[in-house]
XYZ file of C-alpha atoms in Angstrom:
714
model
C 42.666 -128.749 -25.982
C 45.117 -126.607 -24.050
C 44.252 -123.130 -22.823
C 46.906 -120.464 -22.192
C 45.426 -118.444 -19.316
C 47.077 -115.010 -19.259
C 46.413 -113.031 -16.085
C 49.622 -111.029 -15.807
C 48.859 -108.461 -18.535
C 48.513 -105.064 -16.880
C 44.894 -104.173 -17.609
C 43.634 -101.080 -15.807
C 39.917 -100.404 -16.255
C 38.868 -96.783 -15.967
C 36.371 -95.190 -13.606
C 32.984 -94.108 -14.942
C 32.511 -90.332 -14.790
C 29.189 -89.721 -16.532
C 26.155 -91.572 -17.923
C 23.442 -90.412 -20.322
C 20.474 -92.119 -22.022
C 18.992 -90.877 -25.261
C 15.252 -90.216 -25.582
C 14.407 -93.432 -27.444
C 11.619 -95.485 -25.885
C 12.097 -98.876 -27.559
C 15.883 -99.296 -27.894
C 17.582 -96.519 -25.909
C 21.304 -95.917 -26.233
C 23.534 -95.304 -23.245
C 26.673 -93.174 -23.413
C 29.301 -93.970 -20.771
C 32.315 -91.703 -20.269
C 35.351 -92.976 -18.399
C 38.281 -91.289 -16.704
C 40.498 -91.674 -19.796
C 38.008 -89.491 -21.759
C 36.749 -92.420 -23.828
C 33.007 -92.759 -24.452
C 31.359 -96.171 -24.699
C 28.050 -96.646 -26.506
C 25.667 -99.307 -25.163
C 22.238 -100.259 -26.473
C 19.151 -101.831 -24.970
C 18.464 -105.347 -26.231
C 14.731 -105.374 -25.623
C 14.221 -107.796 -22.774
C 14.484 -107.287 -19.018
C 17.349 -104.832 -18.275
C 19.913 -106.077 -20.777
C 22.303 -103.760 -22.582
C 24.881 -104.715 -25.189
C 28.163 -102.904 -25.835
C 28.442 -101.448 -29.351
C 31.669 -99.427 -29.715
C 33.976 -96.855 -28.096
C 34.847 -93.285 -29.028
C 38.570 -92.936 -28.159
C 39.703 -90.307 -25.689
C 42.705 -88.052 -25.338
C 45.431 -87.796 -22.713
C 44.843 -85.277 -19.945
C 41.099 -84.852 -20.565
C 38.329 -85.490 -18.028
C 34.741 -85.597 -19.315
C 32.356 -84.303 -16.639
C 29.039 -84.369 -18.480
C 27.272 -86.181 -21.337
C 23.956 -85.209 -22.924
C 21.848 -86.406 -25.857
C 19.732 -84.230 -28.116
C 17.896 -86.653 -30.362
C 20.647 -88.595 -32.150
C 23.278 -85.971 -31.298
C 25.706 -86.701 -28.448
C 27.499 -83.873 -26.618
C 30.310 -83.994 -24.069
C 31.859 -81.310 -21.863
C 35.231 -81.630 -20.147
C 37.564 -79.831 -17.784
C 39.683 -78.535 -20.654
C 36.806 -76.206 -21.515
C 35.763 -77.999 -24.705
C 32.265 -78.969 -25.851
C 32.263 -81.739 -28.456
C 29.491 -83.099 -30.608
C 30.204 -86.696 -31.610
C 29.282 -88.725 -34.639
C 28.470 -91.867 -32.695
C 28.982 -94.509 -35.390
C 32.146 -93.137 -37.002
C 33.717 -92.336 -33.597
C 34.702 -88.808 -34.642
C 33.788 -85.320 -33.418
C 31.374 -83.442 -35.657
C 32.253 -80.056 -34.206
C 34.047 -78.645 -31.184
C 33.638 -75.370 -29.314
C 35.990 -74.002 -26.652
C 34.446 -72.181 -23.719
C 35.223 -68.529 -23.067
C 38.829 -68.351 -21.953
C 39.081 -72.167 -22.058
C 37.502 -72.242 -18.604
C 36.929 -75.777 -17.260
C 33.327 -76.942 -17.685
C 31.798 -78.773 -14.714
C 28.181 -79.211 -15.806
C 25.961 -79.208 -18.875
C 22.282 -79.590 -19.761
C 19.989 -79.342 -22.797
C 16.432 -77.984 -22.774
C 13.457 -80.222 -23.512
C 13.063 -79.289 -27.189
C 16.795 -79.709 -27.877
C 17.282 -76.178 -29.195
C 19.672 -74.811 -26.550
C 22.599 -76.102 -24.520
C 23.864 -74.559 -21.290
C 27.195 -75.135 -19.547
C 28.450 -74.147 -16.105
C 32.093 -73.115 -15.822
C 34.829 -72.921 -13.203
C 34.736 -69.109 -13.057
C 30.977 -68.948 -12.400
C 29.914 -68.196 -15.966
C 26.820 -69.828 -17.461
C 27.028 -69.946 -21.253
C 24.218 -70.673 -23.714
C 24.749 -72.358 -27.099
C 22.316 -72.652 -29.985
C 21.723 -76.189 -31.318
C 19.290 -75.260 -34.086
C 19.916 -76.454 -37.635
C 22.477 -79.049 -36.475
C 24.767 -76.277 -35.260
C 26.700 -75.680 -32.037
C 27.004 -71.897 -31.883
C 27.759 -69.678 -28.901
C 24.734 -67.524 -28.078
C 25.386 -65.516 -24.902
C 26.613 -65.580 -21.316
C 24.117 -65.327 -18.483
C 24.652 -63.545 -15.163
C 28.023 -64.521 -13.737
C 27.942 -66.229 -10.339
C 30.438 -66.086 -7.484
C 31.632 -69.720 -7.437
C 32.022 -72.528 -9.908
C 28.855 -74.120 -11.268
C 28.902 -77.777 -10.221
C 25.472 -78.788 -11.531
C 22.760 -77.556 -13.881
C 19.175 -78.530 -14.647
C 16.777 -76.977 -17.117
C 13.087 -76.728 -16.246
C 11.118 -79.232 -18.388
C 8.777 -76.565 -19.811
C 9.791 -73.086 -18.571
C 12.870 -70.997 -19.561
C 14.491 -71.353 -16.142
C 17.714 -73.031 -15.023
C 18.560 -74.329 -11.556
C 22.237 -74.189 -10.614
C 24.179 -75.837 -7.823
C 27.271 -73.841 -6.869
C 30.425 -74.386 -4.842
C 29.722 -71.418 -2.545
C 26.896 -73.117 -0.586
C 24.181 -71.652 -2.812
C 21.408 -72.905 -5.055
C 20.301 -70.397 -7.698
C 17.641 -70.083 -10.386
C 18.151 -68.052 -13.579
C 15.570 -66.849 -16.090
C 17.082 -67.334 -19.558
C 14.692 -64.876 -21.241
C 15.351 -61.911 -18.951
C 18.900 -62.977 -17.991
C 18.149 -62.346 -14.322
C 18.778 -64.339 -11.164
C 15.306 -64.872 -9.693
C 16.163 -67.051 -6.690
C 19.096 -67.610 -4.346
C 19.025 -70.270 -1.622
C 21.837 -70.568 0.933
C 22.552 -74.114 2.057
C 23.572 -75.245 5.532
C 27.269 -75.665 6.258
C 29.056 -78.409 8.130
C 30.555 -78.090 11.608
C 33.835 -76.782 10.198
C 32.026 -73.923 8.437
C 33.267 -75.131 5.069
C 31.313 -74.325 1.944
C 28.678 -76.859 0.992
C 29.095 -78.208 -2.535
C 25.830 -78.720 -4.419
C 26.911 -81.638 -6.594
C 23.587 -82.360 -8.268
C 20.259 -80.625 -9.002
C 17.054 -81.640 -10.799
C 14.281 -79.263 -11.858
C 10.900 -81.052 -11.823
C 7.896 -80.033 -13.898
C 5.912 -79.019 -10.766
C 8.543 -76.322 -10.035
C 10.243 -78.381 -7.338
C 14.048 -78.320 -7.224
C 15.814 -81.419 -5.922
C 19.387 -80.923 -4.715
C 22.129 -83.212 -3.448
C 25.082 -81.768 -1.559
C 28.336 -82.575 0.192
C 26.392 -82.871 3.459
C 25.012 -86.190 2.219
C 21.429 -84.928 2.213
C 18.824 -84.658 -0.517
C 16.500 -81.637 -0.330
C 13.260 -80.628 -2.072
C 12.775 -76.881 -2.599
C 9.913 -74.678 -3.697
C 11.402 -72.750 -6.628
C 8.836 -69.935 -6.340
C 9.465 -68.976 -2.720
C 12.777 -70.715 -2.005
C 11.371 -72.652 0.947
C 12.422 -76.135 1.974
C 9.656 -78.693 1.440
C 11.443 -81.864 2.557
C 14.950 -83.065 3.383
C 16.493 -86.512 3.880
C 19.906 -87.253 5.402
C 20.510 -90.483 3.543
C 24.257 -90.701 3.000
C 27.359 -90.778 5.178
C 29.342 -88.622 2.757
C 28.885 -86.454 -0.336
C 25.780 -87.064 -2.434
C 27.151 -86.845 -5.974
C 24.311 -87.662 -8.356
C 20.518 -87.663 -8.673
C 18.332 -89.288 -11.338
C 14.563 -89.227 -11.825
C 12.312 -91.299 -14.087
C 10.236 -89.809 -16.906
C 7.018 -89.794 -14.800
C 8.868 -87.936 -12.012
C 7.428 -90.195 -9.312
C 10.607 -92.193 -8.540
C 13.957 -90.641 -7.685
C 17.393 -92.159 -7.106
C 20.364 -90.678 -5.249
C 23.917 -91.964 -4.774
C 27.327 -90.768 -3.684
C 30.613 -91.507 -1.998
C 29.230 -94.147 0.376
C 28.390 -96.344 -2.695
C 24.749 -96.584 -1.641
C 21.891 -96.020 -4.110
C 18.709 -94.784 -2.419
C 15.279 -94.951 -4.008
C 12.646 -92.355 -3.077
C 9.038 -92.565 -4.119
C 6.364 -89.908 -4.460
C 3.246 -90.604 -2.403
C -0.074 -88.797 -2.773
C -1.518 -87.134 0.306
C -4.820 -88.587 1.433
C -5.618 -86.364 4.363
C -8.749 -84.261 4.612
C -8.509 -81.173 2.490
C -5.146 -82.207 1.012
C -6.313 -83.503 -2.356
C -3.725 -83.070 -5.063
C -0.746 -82.819 -2.749
C 2.094 -85.279 -2.351
C 5.254 -85.953 -0.407
C 8.380 -88.069 -0.860
C 9.335 -91.141 1.176
C 12.425 -93.318 1.240
C 11.532 -96.678 -0.295
C 14.749 -98.717 -0.118
C 18.501 -98.670 -0.724
C 21.015 -101.092 -2.263
C 24.808 -101.244 -2.608
C 25.653 -102.685 -6.039
C 29.018 -100.875 -6.077
C 32.078 -101.035 -3.845
C 33.292 -97.450 -4.341
C 31.940 -93.967 -5.084
C 28.924 -93.840 -7.408
C 29.585 -90.867 -9.663
C 26.646 -90.993 -12.048
C 23.081 -92.291 -12.358
C 20.790 -92.289 -15.393
C 17.245 -93.545 -16.012
C 15.965 -94.468 -19.478
C 12.454 -93.771 -20.723
C 11.622 -97.477 -20.621
C 12.438 -97.709 -16.922
C 16.033 -98.939 -16.599
C 18.428 -97.437 -14.053
C 22.113 -97.356 -14.915
C 24.836 -96.591 -12.373
C 28.615 -96.331 -12.471
C 31.554 -94.920 -10.614
C 35.051 -95.467 -9.304
C 34.813 -99.278 -9.171
C 34.602 -99.235 -13.036
C 31.576 -101.587 -13.102
C 28.435 -100.626 -15.030
C 25.219 -101.771 -13.300
C 21.629 -101.968 -14.541
C 18.399 -102.220 -12.545
C 14.739 -102.199 -13.441
C 13.192 -99.142 -11.811
C 10.031 -100.956 -10.745
C 11.919 -104.013 -9.450
C 14.753 -102.085 -7.854
C 14.534 -103.612 -4.373
C 13.514 -107.106 -5.526
C 16.121 -108.031 -8.138
C 19.894 -108.017 -8.061
C 21.748 -105.588 -10.280
C 22.994 -106.794 -13.644
C 26.734 -106.051 -13.549
C 28.607 -105.606 -16.818
C 32.320 -106.234 -16.969
C 34.474 -103.085 -17.274
C 36.401 -104.929 -19.999
C 33.442 -105.231 -22.379
C 35.157 -102.842 -24.797
C 38.658 -104.270 -24.270
C 38.053 -107.299 -26.470
C 38.777 -105.059 -29.472
C 42.198 -104.166 -28.048
C 43.545 -107.691 -28.456
C 44.510 -109.425 -31.670
C 46.239 -112.733 -32.190
C 48.802 -113.647 -34.849
C 47.890 -117.369 -35.078
C 50.865 -118.425 -37.212
C 53.387 -116.245 -35.409
C 52.031 -117.168 -31.945
C 52.022 -113.500 -30.918
C 49.358 -111.690 -28.903
C 48.962 -107.954 -29.557
C 47.550 -105.757 -26.801
C 46.643 -102.172 -27.673
C 46.611 -99.820 -24.704
C 45.569 -96.169 -24.941
C 49.007 -94.987 -26.125
C 51.119 -98.103 -26.608
C 51.230 -101.579 -28.133
C 52.550 -104.646 -26.326
C 53.435 -107.882 -28.104
C 53.579 -111.178 -26.189
C 55.130 -114.354 -27.576
C 53.050 -117.456 -26.808
C 55.077 -120.685 -26.701
C 53.058 -123.625 -28.100
C 53.376 -127.046 -26.465
C 55.029 -128.535 -29.571
C 58.178 -126.426 -29.088
C 58.041 -125.884 -25.321
C 60.562 -127.486 -23.004
C 59.567 -125.672 -19.811
C 56.806 -127.704 -18.215
C 57.604 -126.755 -14.640
C 56.160 -123.246 -14.940
C 53.131 -123.993 -17.030
C 50.578 -121.306 -17.850
C 48.248 -123.794 -19.441
C 45.272 -125.629 -18.065
C 42.803 -127.875 -19.862
C 39.026 -127.684 -19.551
C 37.048 -130.764 -18.607
C 37.983 -133.145 -21.433
C 35.495 -135.786 -20.344
C 32.645 -133.294 -20.515
C 33.719 -132.126 -23.977
C 34.016 -135.712 -25.211
C 30.671 -136.659 -23.723
C 29.020 -133.730 -25.471
C 30.329 -135.001 -28.814
C 32.239 -131.824 -29.630
C 35.732 -133.332 -29.238
C 36.405 -136.752 -30.720
C 38.455 -139.522 -29.100
C 41.133 -139.060 -31.738
C 41.384 -135.348 -30.907
C 41.487 -136.095 -27.180
C 44.530 -138.334 -27.574
C 46.432 -135.767 -29.631
C 49.363 -133.681 -28.366
C 47.103 -130.688 -27.735
C 46.698 -131.716 -24.090
C 50.310 -131.051 -23.084
C 51.581 -128.020 -21.213
C 53.429 -124.998 -22.576
C 56.037 -122.485 -21.453
C 55.605 -118.978 -20.128
C 54.720 -116.136 -22.553
C 57.442 -113.566 -23.228
C 57.010 -109.815 -23.684
C 58.731 -109.166 -27.025
C 58.482 -105.384 -27.229
C 56.421 -102.308 -26.459
C 55.724 -99.644 -29.080
C 54.682 -96.256 -27.697
C 52.627 -93.785 -29.682
C 54.215 -90.322 -29.972
C 50.777 -88.691 -30.059
C 48.755 -87.469 -27.071
C 45.613 -88.863 -28.650
C 44.497 -92.388 -27.905
C 44.983 -95.182 -30.404
C 41.809 -95.865 -32.381
C 42.685 -99.238 -33.892
C 45.561 -101.629 -34.430
C 46.381 -104.800 -36.334
C 49.000 -107.496 -36.721
C 49.754 -109.894 -39.571
C 49.159 -113.620 -39.159
C 52.895 -114.302 -38.951
C 53.500 -111.391 -36.560
C 55.967 -109.596 -38.836
C 53.967 -106.413 -39.429
C 52.124 -104.175 -36.977
C 50.073 -101.044 -37.633
C 48.120 -98.657 -35.446
C 46.346 -95.370 -35.886
C 45.089 -92.418 -33.900
C 42.561 -89.885 -35.265
C 45.287 -88.177 -37.330
C 48.058 -90.592 -38.362
C 48.750 -94.203 -39.154
C 52.012 -95.937 -38.256
C 53.247 -99.169 -39.853
C 56.075 -101.152 -38.220
C 58.114 -104.059 -39.516
C 59.320 -106.395 -36.744
C 61.895 -108.326 -38.794
C 64.854 -108.284 -39.025
C 64.574 -105.434 -36.512
C 61.792 -103.163 -35.319
C 61.483 -100.381 -37.901
C 58.800 -97.797 -38.602
C 58.321 -98.183 -42.355
C 55.455 -95.721 -42.815
C 53.910 -92.696 -41.115
C 51.124 -90.999 -43.028
C 48.606 -88.265 -42.327
C 45.296 -89.915 -43.066
C 41.826 -88.985 -41.843
C 41.018 -90.928 -38.701
C 39.350 -94.247 -39.374
C 37.798 -97.061 -37.420
C 39.860 -100.155 -38.169
C 43.124 -101.319 -39.773
C 43.823 -104.951 -40.536
C 46.405 -107.092 -42.304
C 46.543 -109.973 -44.735
C 49.580 -112.235 -44.784
C 51.445 -114.187 -47.473
C 49.538 -117.278 -48.615
C 49.079 -119.579 -51.571
C 46.331 -117.525 -53.213
C 47.384 -113.961 -52.539
C 51.181 -113.790 -52.399
C 51.338 -110.113 -51.415
C 51.054 -108.857 -47.874
C 48.480 -106.057 -47.848
C 47.114 -103.570 -45.348
C 43.498 -102.377 -45.432
C 42.254 -99.372 -43.499
C 38.954 -97.505 -43.139
C 39.363 -93.719 -43.505
C 36.968 -91.554 -41.551
C 35.567 -89.982 -44.710
C 34.416 -93.371 -45.992
C 35.639 -96.075 -48.317
C 38.533 -98.498 -47.955
C 42.212 -97.909 -48.669
C 44.676 -100.706 -49.371
C 48.479 -100.740 -49.436
C 50.660 -103.550 -50.743
C 53.768 -104.272 -48.680
C 56.789 -105.319 -50.795
C 59.347 -107.905 -49.784
C 61.898 -107.004 -48.538
C 60.253 -104.151 -46.689
C 61.780 -100.711 -47.147
C 61.018 -97.389 -45.504
C 58.197 -95.341 -47.074
C 57.289 -98.250 -49.355
C 53.733 -98.508 -47.997
C 51.389 -96.314 -50.040
C 47.637 -96.415 -49.444
C 45.284 -96.147 -52.419
C 41.515 -96.403 -52.710
C 40.277 -99.935 -53.263
C 38.810 -100.178 -56.752
C 35.567 -102.105 -57.160
C 34.998 -103.236 -60.748
C 31.641 -103.467 -62.482
C 29.816 -102.127 -59.460
C 28.640 -98.652 -58.542
C 28.841 -98.180 -54.799
C 28.186 -95.255 -52.555
C 31.055 -94.457 -50.210
C 30.375 -95.969 -46.804
C 32.030 -95.532 -43.459
C 33.217 -98.873 -42.135
C 33.920 -99.828 -38.543
C 35.436 -103.290 -39.014
C 37.670 -105.091 -41.526
C 38.689 -108.726 -41.585
C 40.631 -110.810 -44.110
C 39.885 -114.458 -44.753
C 42.744 -116.843 -43.793
C 43.806 -117.238 -47.444
C 43.582 -113.497 -48.148
C 41.104 -113.909 -50.993
C 38.195 -112.189 -49.268
C 37.969 -108.947 -47.332
C 35.033 -108.461 -44.987
C 33.845 -104.944 -44.182
C 31.148 -103.913 -41.711
C 29.500 -100.528 -42.125
C 28.343 -98.107 -39.433
C 24.854 -99.619 -39.577
C 26.282 -103.160 -39.280
C 25.758 -104.076 -42.925
C 28.304 -106.768 -43.896
C 29.991 -106.663 -47.312
C 32.501 -109.186 -48.694
C 35.025 -108.142 -51.354
C 37.079 -110.372 -53.649
C 40.638 -109.046 -53.348
C 41.902 -111.046 -56.349
C 39.356 -109.807 -58.888
C 38.674 -106.487 -57.190
C 34.908 -107.008 -57.069
C 32.138 -106.847 -54.522
C 31.575 -110.545 -53.912
C 28.491 -110.442 -51.681
C 26.320 -108.157 -49.595
C 24.776 -109.968 -46.666
C 21.342 -109.057 -45.326
C 21.209 -106.856 -42.275
C 20.886 -109.306 -39.414
C 20.387 -106.779 -36.636
C 20.753 -103.029 -37.069
C 20.934 -102.553 -33.309
C 24.084 -104.508 -32.375
C 27.202 -105.546 -34.302
C 27.270 -109.300 -35.018
C 30.228 -111.553 -34.188
C 31.978 -112.773 -37.353
C 34.616 -115.396 -38.103
C 35.921 -117.092 -41.239
C 36.474 -120.826 -41.116
C 40.072 -122.039 -41.365
C 39.550 -123.242 -44.950
C 38.051 -119.874 -46.011
C 35.043 -121.776 -47.335
C 32.458 -120.208 -45.021
C 31.733 -117.214 -42.842
C 30.062 -117.709 -39.452
C 27.749 -115.034 -38.047
C 26.310 -114.871 -34.526
C 23.989 -112.000 -33.602
C 23.951 -110.745 -30.022
C 20.455 -109.271 -30.013
C 18.269 -112.152 -31.230
C 20.979 -114.853 -30.762
C 20.713 -116.198 -34.311
C 23.479 -118.336 -35.861
C 24.200 -118.261 -39.620
C 26.705 -119.814 -41.999
C 27.485 -118.166 -45.337
C 29.039 -120.528 -47.892
C 31.541 -118.467 -49.899
C 31.794 -121.006 -52.730
C 28.045 -121.307 -53.273
C 27.168 -117.766 -52.095
C 24.538 -119.376 -49.898
C 23.377 -118.115 -46.503
C 21.935 -120.738 -44.204
C 20.587 -120.478 -40.677
C 20.865 -123.334 -38.223
C 17.772 -125.223 -37.101
C 15.420 -123.794 -34.491
C 15.954 -126.606 -31.945
C 19.696 -125.973 -32.101
C 19.263 -122.206 -31.744
C 17.011 -122.761 -28.754
C 19.727 -124.863 -27.144
C 22.303 -122.098 -27.709
C 19.946 -119.431 -26.375
C 19.306 -121.438 -23.211
C 23.025 -121.841 -22.576
C 23.809 -118.197 -23.277
C 20.912 -116.940 -21.137
C 21.047 -119.547 -18.389
C 21.644 -116.838 -15.784
C 19.527 -113.819 -14.975
C 20.230 -111.180 -17.547
C 21.654 -111.604 -21.022
C 25.228 -112.711 -21.466
C 26.806 -110.252 -23.880
C 28.764 -111.966 -26.637
C 32.385 -110.817 -26.836
C 33.609 -112.858 -29.786
C 33.418 -115.842 -32.107
C 36.363 -118.083 -33.034
C 36.877 -121.173 -35.181
C 39.440 -123.956 -34.665
C 41.927 -124.698 -37.486
C 42.526 -128.278 -36.291
C 38.933 -129.140 -35.338
C 36.578 -129.096 -38.318
C 33.053 -127.863 -37.775
C 33.733 -126.525 -34.269
C 33.546 -122.907 -33.157
C 33.563 -121.069 -29.853
C 31.312 -118.232 -28.700
C 32.503 -116.538 -25.531
C 31.491 -113.853 -23.105
C 32.964 -112.597 -19.836
C 32.253 -115.722 -17.769
C 31.724 -118.680 -20.095
C 32.873 -120.440 -23.250
C 30.244 -121.993 -25.516
C 31.633 -124.651 -27.888
C 29.321 -125.188 -30.855
C 29.437 -128.034 -33.390
C 27.902 -126.137 -36.302
C 28.734 -128.739 -38.965
C 27.776 -132.424 -38.907
C 30.630 -134.866 -38.452
C 31.691 -137.146 -41.262
C 31.918 -134.417 -43.870
C 35.697 -134.126 -43.689
C 38.212 -136.821 -44.456
C 39.714 -136.733 -40.962
C 36.319 -137.310 -39.354
C 35.537 -140.216 -41.720
C 38.819 -141.915 -40.844
C 38.022 -141.426 -37.178
C 34.591 -143.035 -37.599
C 36.161 -146.097 -39.230
C 38.572 -146.460 -36.309
C 35.865 -146.070 -33.696
C 33.499 -148.311 -35.664
C 30.470 -146.095 -35.367
C 28.216 -144.808 -38.101
C 26.831 -141.396 -37.439
C 23.991 -139.692 -39.232
C 24.695 -136.391 -40.950
C 21.397 -134.843 -39.829
C 20.743 -131.885 -37.532
C 20.943 -134.124 -34.491
C 24.725 -134.062 -34.935
C 24.731 -130.347 -34.139
C 25.359 -129.747 -30.458
C 26.829 -127.290 -27.984
C 28.683 -127.462 -24.696
C 29.103 -124.658 -22.169
C 32.273 -124.312 -20.065
C 31.929 -122.157 -16.936
C 35.382 -122.750 -15.457
C 36.546 -119.210 -16.265
C 35.452 -115.755 -15.140
C 36.290 -112.185 -16.082
C 37.304 -113.169 -19.613
C 38.622 -110.234 -21.622
C 39.696 -111.979 -24.838
C 39.870 -115.465 -26.319
C 41.712 -116.552 -29.465
C 42.952 -119.701 -31.185
C 46.462 -120.421 -32.500
C 47.058 -122.357 -35.720
C 48.160 -125.356 -33.654
C 44.699 -125.459 -32.066
C 45.632 -124.116 -28.630
C 43.491 -121.411 -27.062
C 44.732 -118.111 -25.647
C 42.559 -116.745 -22.847
C 43.123 -113.304 -21.283
C 41.541 -112.919 -17.843
C 41.466 -110.172 -15.234
C 39.869 -111.409 -11.990
C 38.194 -108.954 -9.664
C 40.681 -109.575 -6.859
C 43.476 -108.390 -9.172
C 41.555 -105.304 -10.312
C 40.531 -104.106 -6.881
C 44.152 -103.546 -5.826
C 44.441 -100.728 -8.372
C 41.347 -98.920 -7.066
C 41.574 -96.079 -4.537
C 40.480 -96.765 -0.951
C 36.756 -96.718 -0.329
C 34.830 -94.926 2.393
C 35.051 -96.811 5.678
C 31.595 -97.769 6.915
C 30.911 -99.303 10.318
C 29.175 -102.661 10.072
C 27.144 -104.438 12.695
C 29.347 -106.597 14.922
C 32.617 -105.066 13.668
């Protein structure tokens, strides 16, 4: 089978600006903010140091998020526009927003241990308190104003005191009950007498303040007397971030020199020194190539780091110096930005504020073989594994194709980022939405905006195309307030002819749910909807009924879903426990594959250290019983259905002269590792694959220069 490898699409991953773990012990969530103000939600899988991407809260143009904090299940963000947002994590929408006094940029934020109060540090030196009681976000009061901007904040774990790192070379402590400044420490300055910037502070439960500054040093202070207990000059440039584990005996520091240093607390054993301790440098690693802007440690002992190089890294705290970091691709969330029109041979790419449509030329109509963009995987290996038959190997799918063509680019008029987008199977209709509006475009006979409507922001919009069962082209969207809305598109298409109405479900009382994913079956008869808690529902669009409600496979991670080409079955692959299911739509029967087969898949998916996060699941229209599970560095071809069931396979067996059993031994899988940095994979109706890649050597050219460090022998 041919593979269109697309590497020329301009994909620009964004730098990580802030990281925050919630307080969960078993399955902690990680919030990751990037330089485009988007917030990614990751979740712990439960083994080793593996995290799986869940979804993304879209950002807004011109916003820079400087701090993220959790309070139970509530997520808060503070940015340089002076806005504090509380986010509804699953529905991707803000619950409430508060603007700081005078819209002053906010540089730092922290929440006290019981989650009742939030404090922010502003550009003008103000420290503002907000009340979080009763699910509110209400301004309480402003503490004593400082001279310079507040770069960092840390609340004492048990006492009503706040440590502040300022831009005027000072470290201060405020008492929130008396509203008085009880301590002021002046930091050293560099040789040029420039102010020292205190980028990070941590208040420990034993009243020790840990600070990291632009001098590259980490210092331990006695918060009662303001004396220096210990200091380490560990970095060649600014120390930007500090993180400490829940036991407060291991501390991490990182900064501009992309080095992460681990410090460990050691008990004093000298005579008459019982109960004392001191800190020592344990080790350091360099998992990043550029500035490390944020560190975070979960309660179950996982260190997360991120910065300018856009890569998210995970390390076990206890095995920090022994194991290599688990690096997650910066494009883990970009898989949702691509969608393929299999019949129209068009690839849709959704950027933050624009849509790009690429025309893929199949081999059957291509005449340009000199500039091929197609390469074939190892056919012999696929044939030997039994996934591709000899008849399929000799087909025309192994010829080359012409270069893709950029058809058009549609730019969003809004400053807000696009939440979701969709394209019809024939590529004639395109729709996209931001948190306020939805736009619908017709691409034939010319590009025309046929609908612009003010609808509450929703998670997903998707299309169904003309087919033999459902002759109407329809658009389904998920409003933010719950439910599903559907619009029928007439032919010929006219302006303002698309009207969304609530989908009516007959003979069934249903509570309104918020959905995060919609998907039509190839024949348009079924509509799949996934709720915020990853419950999968299937609707019959012809009869207007709820056809089936599938059991909750894994309420921690969204499963990968794909209809078969015949619309007879739905395939489900779960990322957390790596289970594989097939739901027969005709019989309404859910069946899991055999344990030996699942073990084989698990071994292939987890053959390297750390879990391979599943990006997607695809089926092949021309190859019955074959599907593909892919992640960022491998393709796993799975024969989920025994051969001989379809007419084409029976004819092939007669030609080959072999009789195959229809038992579980026919099920097999084959892993292809010829590709790396995979962003998206799809399949055209002709059976050819479309693979979007972004190698590291192409990404690094867009990054800013890194700090020059002298190396031995150079």
